[in-house]
Every structure is written in structure tokens, then in C-alpha cells.
Amino acid sequence: MEDFKPTSTNQPGRQYPQVNSEGRVRARIEAPQAHTVLLDIGGVRYPMTQGEDGAWIGDSRPQDEGFHYYQLVIDGARVPDPGSLYFFGANRWGSGVEVPAHDQDFYAIKDVPHGRVQKILFPSGSTSTIRRAFVYTPPDYGKDLSKRYPVLYLQHGWGEDETGWANQGRVNLIMDNLIAEGKARPFIIVMTYGMTNEIRFGGIREFDIRPFQTVLVDELIPYIDANFRTRSDQPHRAMAGLSMGGMETRLITMNNLDLFSHIGLFSGGTISASDITDRDVFKQKIKLVFVSCGSRENPGRFRPAVDSLQQAGISAVSYVSPDTAHEWQTWRRSFYQFAQLLFQ
Amino acid sequence: MEDFKPTSTNQPGRQYPQVNSEGRVRARIEAPQAHTVLLDIGGVRYPMTQGEDGAWIGDSRPQDEGFHYYQLVIDGARVPDPGSLYFFGANRWGSGVEVPAHDQDFYAIKDVPHGRVQKILFPSGSTSTIRRAFVYTPPDYGKDLSKRYPVLYLQHGWGEDETGWANQGRVNLIMDNLIAEGKARPFIIVMTYGMTNEIRFGGIREFDIRPFQTVLVDELIPYIDANFRTRSDQPHRAMAGLSMGGMETRLITMNNLDLFSHIGLFSGGTISASDITDRDVFKQKIKLVFVSCGSRENPGRFRPAVDSLQQAGISAVSYVSPDTAHEWQTWRRSFYQFAQLLFQ
């Protein structure tokens, strides 16, 4: 289909990359002396061909709706596409491309009251670092200075960082739109880096939750409660995460039932009734367990777990994102569903 | 000098680019099948050579202290270096490299109370867009909710955008450090995009101040005053900018003496006594005219202007950044000097 258009994730004024109505991505780069140029989306490489003007051009096969990381390979050099904006994922700042989705309205930028995303720096004694977090405050946060808000701690996946949710995740726009439509209660969202190995990214197999749990529970939460107008009791604190961030959420919330009341696992494991040592305490403390993934992942794996929670009288909700895999469109939609259930 | 080290602007865990004690930048990229690879810093291209491992490596001549935009050229393709973080300048998101400076302490990240940088979205009827700004609030902004703060509107240069001051400019860290040392009064800093042509960057020669003046004066200032705890009177509002942002500052403040009391022009023109139609009004309204540039620019051009202001009884200060040109180290230092004189 020759209906390719520049994408919303292009750099200002750039004509490429483009996407067509089938979801094919077309890249173009001027590389007059190159031998071979490839378009690499999620590890799948597509050949590009050189035109008479010296520029190389090539198309991918149709991609799922939503956001994808990609790169160009020029004579063996793996580099970002100078036409795209850059996003942190796959352990690097690199190119991303947005494939328009049929449901993109829920994360579109609209003329509604907008919340703010703040970059904060907080001291971490346990890691001897000054750490960064991003904090979303809802549109009315600056208006009524006596009002306090529940808080969601929201984690990224492995190879990503604390910038992901507000950049490619568009979580601030999803919240702005939900609040404008009266579909979600306003809450604060806190996003920080979910690993404590700043220099090298650790393998996920040897991952130890304790260092990050210390940062989150003993350092970040007290900092947020001291510096933002939060409701700092357990019923008004939630945690969620995608992929590795879901695994972290599961471990940290199960270790700290006195701190969190709502749990969200997006493409990041499950909790089943058999995981819970004291069901009465869990049922009393935990108001929501939300479990989701894309239809192209393995939804069958978490359904029995959610069923077991429901049978045990625990409030549990599952969600499957249609026609998506382990990717941001799944997580945008998961957040959209989850946010409507929080702090009700 | 073979004392090259990875730079502070490298992506996490990346060993290249590196800088040595002479300020030479060394880039390295794996491009096994390439013919030619060049390192391009500010338009000057340095050859790179291929080693036996297939990776290309090359050094620049010594660079000024501070921050520089650069790119790699692989068989004619101009691309970002996958080893560096990315910054917006030269009309693109691309690579930047930090050359350690003898005075880098003033913009270092330290264990002091940190302010926040917030991304806000504000409606702009005049341009029919929803526009972005970044707002720095000082460390104590969240503490005493009855306290109000003066505001500085701070502009980027041509080919840059509203991200520049808080990324490569490190303006939030400069302020945090100044406040911690008691050298500056806390104030809010607002940074927005200084042009109204979103799709293509206009030439500076045909630049018309009116559309941006409308955005700033009629839309952004009222939005900030309504949504932040500002002191909204003329004595507590300042404007400054670098390069094109200095030119904008000069035009907008001179058109709006009832709105601004402090003016900062960093490598961005001057105001001389002969520019002022009513000196009594100007003297009464304007508490500071600050003019600066790098020693490798043309400091001789603004000294007579500043002298003429001083002779007319107007509070005017000039500053020359040693051994720097039209570049960020000049502007970081200029801001550092200017901030100490604001709202005193």
C-alpha cells in the first residue's frame, strides 16, 4: 500500500521514517558510499536498496499497532536513524517508531487539562548515589493546595529505564485523558530506575530484589511522601510494572503488604492463591490484583492464577490486549484499564 | 596524551566516546564493512581508521571545555554515535560530548537539596497548538506552600529547543548549587520553544518576534502565574536567552517594560543607551541589563554598549567567559553569573 506517511515519532520536520496503513515501516537514509544498509526492527532485519540519488530506502513487514524500537545497520554499524526521536530501551537510547493504532485516541494529546511530569533527584544512602525519578502530578495538583493524592509506583521493563513510561508509554497523556473523562481518580505516578547496577545492566537471572526494594521502600517512598502532597497510608499506595517491573512489583508488594493495596502486573508474571501464605491478611490488605498481557504472549498462563484469586475471595482482574505482543501497546492499554480500577 | 576516559555524556555502560586531558575527543564505532568513517564535531571532520577488530577509531583536535554537538559520518551517512546520549541542537536530536572543565564544580550534581524540572503542556490559542515548556522549581518549592517565587523566562538558541537549558545547559544543577551556597535567591525558571514554526525551522533573517511574543506574553506567562506560586508583578519577572534567545529577549523586554525588570543577553546582542527611547522610564523599570559572551566571540562589541548604559545610570553588567566561543560553556557560566544578580 503506497500510503506511507511520516510518523508521530519523527524528529521535527523529518520526512522519514514513514508508516503505511498496513503498519509497514519505511526507512530512508542518505549513505552514498555504503555497501549495504539494513532496517532492523526488534532484531528482524530488512534489506534497503540504494536509489539513484544515493539514498537507501527499505520497508519492513507489517508491524503490530503501537511503538517499536529499531535501528539502521550501515555497512555493519548499528546506529540510530537520524530521522527519528530517541527512546531508552534494549539497553540503549535509540530510534523508535509509532505505528498508528485503531485505539490511539486514549493516549492522544488533547485540549484537556494537563498534568505535569517532573524530574526529581533524591538521595539514596544505600547505593551512595543521587537517583532520578519522574513524577506525574494530575492537572489539578497545583490548584487546591490542601488536597492530597494517592500514589502509584510504576516500573519499566528490563533494558528500559525511568523515562519509558512518560515517553513511549505516554502515561501522562493517558491519565490526563482518563481524568478529563471522569474515568479515573486523580493520583500521582512515580517512576524510577528499577535496578541498582548503574554501570552495567545485570542479567535478569541473577537479579536480586533487595537492593532495589531498599531504594524504593526505604528511600523513595519517604522522599515522595515528604515532598509531594500524598496520601501516605497503605490504602492509597499502589505498585505496578511491566515485564521485569511486574516481577519487581510482585516481589516488593508481597514483601510489604502493609505498604501497598493495589498491584498491577503487565506482561510480568502472576500471583496465584497458592503463592499467598496468609489469605485473610492478603484479602484484608490487597484491594486489587490486576494481571495482563498481550494476546500474542501467553494469556492462558495467568488465567488460572487469577481464577484462583477470585475463588479465594480476592479482588482480581485480568486483561488481554488484542493483537499485541510483549510491547508498549500492550502496556499502554494495560495501564489504561488498571488506572480506572485504582483507589476506587 | 593517552589518558582518554569515557565521558559523562556517554550512554550507560558505554566506553566510547572518550576525552583526554587536552580535550581531544576519541570516537569508536564498529563498522566492519565501511569504506570511510569520520568524526564530525561542529562541522570539522576528523578521519577515523579501522583496526584489526573491524572497529573504527579517531581523535579530534583539542576542544574547548564544556559541551559540544557531534556526529559520525559512515560512508557518507551522517548519524548519531550510538555511544553518546542525545541532545537537541543544530536542528536535530544528535550526539553530544562533555569535555571536563576546570570549573565544572558549579554545574556538578551534588548532595544538596534538588529542585525539580517539570514538563508542562499549555494551550496556545494564537498558534492552535498545545505547547510544551519545562519549569524548574527550587528545592523548597514543595515545603512552604504559602511562599511565592520570582520567575525567569529563559530561552534557547537557534536550532535548539526548550530541552537545551536543562539538558546540556544543566541549569537546574547550577541553580541547586547556587541556592545551597546561598549565592542566589530561589526563583522559578520557565523554558519554552522560541519559535512558532513547528514543522520547519525558519531562517533567522526572516524571523518575526510577534508570534512568539504573543505565545510568551499572552499565553505562557498567564498560564505560569495561574498554575505556579509565582510573584507575578514586574519587579519579580526576568527574561534571558542565549544567541537567538538573546535577540528575542531584547525585543520582547524592550516591547514590554511593564512586564520584565531584569534582562540577560548571552551571546545574543546588546542594548545600548541609544536604543532606549525613554531613559527615565527604562531606568525606573529595569533593574539589570546583563550582557555576556565567550572570549572567543567578540566581547569588544558589547562593552561600549554596556558602558553607555552605565553612564546613563542604568544598572548594567558585562561578563566574558574565558577561553570559550559560541557554545554551552559560555552560557552555563553566563547563567551562573546572571542568576546571582537576579531579584536582589
Coordinates of C-alpha atoms in Angstrom, one line a residue, chain B residues 96-340:
Chain B
G96 CA 26.8 15.4 22.4
V97 CA 30.1 15.2 24.3
E98 CA 31.2 16.8 27.5
V99 CA 34.8 17.9 27.8
P100 CA 35.6 18.2 31.5
A101 CA 36.1 21.8 32.5
H102 CA 38.4 23.3 35.2
D103 CA 35.3 24.9 36.7
Q104 CA 32.8 22.1 36.3
D105 CA 32.1 22.1 40.0
F106 CA 29.4 24.8 39.6
Y107 CA 27.2 22.6 37.5
A108 CA 28.1 19.2 39.1
I109 CA 25.4 17.0 40.6
K110 CA 26.0 17.3 44.4
D111 CA 24.3 16.0 47.5
V112 CA 22.4 19.2 48.1
P113 CA 18.7 19.8 48.1
H114 CA 17.5 19.5 44.5
G115 CA 14.8 21.4 42.7
R116 CA 12.6 19.8 40.0
V117 CA 12.3 20.2 36.3
Q118 CA 8.7 19.8 35.2
K119 CA 7.4 19.2 31.7
I120 CA 4.2 21.2 31.3
L121 CA 1.7 21.4 28.4
F122 CA -0.1 24.7 27.9
P123 CA -2.8 25.7 25.4
S124 CA -1.9 28.3 22.8
G125 CA -4.8 29.7 21.0
S126 CA -2.7 32.0 18.8
T127 CA -0.9 29.0 17.2
S128 CA -3.7 26.5 17.6
T129 CA -1.3 24.1 19.3
I130 CA -0.7 22.6 22.7
R131 CA 2.8 23.8 23.6
R132 CA 5.5 22.3 25.9
A133 CA 7.6 24.1 28.4
F134 CA 10.0 23.0 31.1
V135 CA 9.7 24.6 34.5
Y136 CA 12.4 24.5 37.2
T137 CA 11.1 24.9 40.7
P138 CA 13.6 25.4 43.5
P139 CA 14.3 22.8 46.2
D140 CA 12.0 24.4 48.8
Y141 CA 9.1 24.9 46.4
G142 CA 7.2 21.9 47.9
K143 CA 7.8 22.8 51.5
D144 CA 6.2 26.1 52.4
L145 CA 3.0 26.2 50.3
S146 CA 2.4 29.9 51.1
K147 CA 5.7 31.0 49.6
R148 CA 5.7 32.7 46.2
Y149 CA 8.7 33.0 43.8
P150 CA 10.1 35.3 41.1
V151 CA 10.2 33.9 37.6
L152 CA 12.9 33.9 34.9
Y153 CA 11.8 33.1 31.3
L154 CA 14.9 31.5 29.7
Q155 CA 15.3 31.0 26.0
H156 CA 17.5 28.6 23.9
G157 CA 19.3 29.4 20.7
W158 CA 18.5 28.9 17.0
G159 CA 18.4 25.2 16.1
E160 CA 17.9 24.3 19.7
D161 CA 14.7 23.9 21.7
E162 CA 13.2 24.0 25.2
T163 CA 15.1 21.0 26.3
G164 CA 18.5 22.6 25.9
W165 CA 18.9 24.6 29.2
A166 CA 18.0 21.7 31.5
N167 CA 19.9 19.0 29.5
Q168 CA 23.2 20.4 28.1
G169 CA 22.8 23.7 30.0
R170 CA 22.5 21.9 33.3
V171 CA 20.6 25.0 34.6
N172 CA 18.8 23.1 37.3
L173 CA 22.1 21.9 38.8
I174 CA 23.6 25.3 38.6
M175 CA 20.6 26.7 40.5
D176 CA 20.6 23.9 43.1
N177 CA 24.2 24.6 43.8
L178 CA 23.9 28.4 43.9
I179 CA 20.9 28.1 46.3
A180 CA 22.8 25.6 48.5
E181 CA 25.7 28.0 48.8
G182 CA 23.4 31.0 49.5
K183 CA 24.6 32.7 46.3
A184 CA 21.2 33.1 44.6
R185 CA 17.7 33.8 45.7
P186 CA 15.4 30.9 44.8
F187 CA 13.4 31.5 41.6
I188 CA 11.3 29.6 39.1
I189 CA 12.8 29.1 35.6
V190 CA 10.5 28.7 32.6
M191 CA 11.8 27.4 29.3
T192 CA 9.7 27.1 26.2
Y193 CA 10.3 26.7 22.4
G194 CA 11.2 30.1 21.0
M195 CA 9.8 29.7 17.5
T196 CA 6.3 29.1 16.3
N197 CA 7.2 27.2 13.1
E198 CA 6.9 23.6 14.4
I199 CA 7.4 21.8 11.1
R200 CA 10.4 23.5 9.6
F201 CA 12.9 25.7 11.3
G202 CA 12.8 29.1 9.9
G203 CA 15.8 31.1 8.9
I204 CA 16.8 33.7 11.5
R205 CA 16.9 36.5 9.0
E206 CA 13.1 36.4 8.3
F207 CA 12.4 35.9 12.0
D208 CA 9.4 37.9 13.2
I209 CA 9.2 38.3 17.0
R210 CA 5.5 38.9 17.1
P211 CA 4.1 35.3 17.0
F212 CA 6.5 34.1 19.8
Q213 CA 5.9 37.3 21.8
T214 CA 2.2 36.5 21.7
V215 CA 2.8 33.0 22.9
L216 CA 5.1 34.1 25.7
V217 CA 3.4 37.2 26.9
D218 CA -0.3 36.5 26.3
E219 CA -0.4 32.7 26.8
L220 CA 2.6 31.3 28.7
I221 CA 3.0 34.0 31.4
P222 CA -0.7 33.9 32.4
Y223 CA -0.6 30.1 32.4
I224 CA 2.5 30.1 34.7
D225 CA 1.1 32.7 37.0
A226 CA -2.2 30.7 37.3
N227 CA -0.5 27.3 37.9
F228 CA 2.6 28.0 39.9
R229 CA 3.1 30.0 43.1
T230 CA 4.7 33.0 41.3
R231 CA 5.3 36.6 42.3
S232 CA 3.5 38.0 39.2
D233 CA 4.5 41.6 39.4
Q234 CA 7.0 43.3 37.1
P235 CA 9.8 43.5 39.7
H236 CA 9.8 39.7 40.1
R237 CA 9.9 38.7 36.4
A238 CA 13.0 38.4 34.3
M239 CA 13.9 37.2 30.8
A240 CA 17.2 35.9 29.4
G241 CA 18.3 33.9 26.4
L242 CA 21.3 32.7 24.5
S243 CA 22.1 33.6 20.9
M244 CA 18.8 33.9 19.1
G245 CA 17.2 33.7 22.6
G246 CA 19.1 36.8 23.5
M247 CA 17.8 38.6 20.4
E248 CA 14.3 37.5 21.4
T249 CA 14.8 38.7 25.0
R250 CA 16.0 42.1 23.8
L251 CA 13.0 42.5 21.6
I252 CA 10.3 41.2 24.0
T253 CA 11.6 43.0 27.1
M254 CA 12.0 46.3 25.3
N255 CA 8.4 46.0 24.0
N256 CA 7.2 45.1 27.5
L257 CA 8.9 47.2 30.1
D258 CA 5.9 46.8 32.3
L259 CA 6.4 43.0 32.4
F260 CA 10.1 42.5 32.9
S261 CA 12.6 44.0 35.3
H262 CA 15.8 42.0 34.6
I263 CA 17.3 41.3 31.2
G264 CA 20.0 38.8 30.3
L265 CA 21.6 38.6 26.8
F266 CA 24.1 35.7 26.5
S267 CA 26.0 35.8 23.2
G268 CA 22.9 37.4 21.8
G269 CA 23.3 41.1 21.1
T270 CA 23.4 44.1 23.3
I271 CA 21.3 47.0 24.5
S272 CA 22.9 50.4 24.3
A273 CA 21.7 53.7 25.7
S274 CA 20.9 54.9 22.2
D275 CA 18.4 52.1 21.8
I276 CA 16.3 53.4 24.7
T277 CA 13.6 55.9 23.8
D278 CA 12.6 57.0 27.3
R279 CA 15.6 56.6 29.6
D280 CA 13.8 57.7 32.7
V281 CA 11.1 55.0 32.3
F282 CA 13.8 52.4 31.4
K283 CA 15.9 53.4 34.5
Q284 CA 12.9 53.1 36.7
K285 CA 11.6 49.8 35.3
I286 CA 14.8 47.8 34.5
K287 CA 16.9 46.8 37.5
L288 CA 19.5 44.9 35.5
V289 CA 20.8 44.5 32.0
F290 CA 23.3 41.7 31.8
V291 CA 25.3 41.1 28.6
S292 CA 27.8 38.3 28.1
C293 CA 29.7 36.2 25.6
G294 CA 32.7 34.0 25.2
S295 CA 36.2 35.5 24.9
R296 CA 36.4 33.8 21.5
E297 CA 33.4 35.6 20.3
N298 CA 33.6 39.4 20.0
P299 CA 33.4 40.9 23.5
G300 CA 34.6 44.2 22.3
R301 CA 31.3 44.7 20.5
F302 CA 29.2 44.9 23.7
R303 CA 31.5 46.7 26.0
P304 CA 30.7 50.2 24.6
A305 CA 27.0 49.4 24.8
V306 CA 27.3 48.4 28.5
D307 CA 29.4 51.5 29.2
S308 CA 26.7 53.7 27.6
L309 CA 24.1 52.1 29.9
Q310 CA 26.2 52.6 33.0
Q311 CA 26.9 56.2 32.0
A312 CA 23.1 56.7 31.7
G313 CA 22.7 55.5 35.2
I314 CA 21.3 52.1 34.3
S315 CA 22.4 49.0 36.2
A316 CA 24.3 47.1 33.5
V317 CA 26.8 44.2 34.0
S318 CA 29.0 42.6 31.4
Y319 CA 30.7 39.2 31.6
V320 CA 33.2 37.4 29.4
S321 CA 33.6 33.7 29.6
P322 CA 37.3 32.9 29.4
D323 CA 38.6 30.7 26.5
T324 CA 35.2 29.8 25.2
A325 CA 33.3 30.5 22.0
H326 CA 29.6 30.5 20.9
E327 CA 28.9 27.4 22.9
W328 CA 27.3 26.0 26.1
Q329 CA 30.2 26.5 28.5
T330 CA 29.8 30.2 27.8
W331 CA 26.1 30.1 28.5
R332 CA 26.4 27.9 31.6
R333 CA 28.9 30.5 33.0
S334 CA 26.8 33.4 31.9
F335 CA 23.7 31.9 33.7
Y336 CA 25.8 31.3 36.8
Q337 CA 26.9 35.0 36.9
F338 CA 23.4 36.3 36.0
A339 CA 21.5 34.2 38.5
Q340 CA 23.4 35.7 41.4

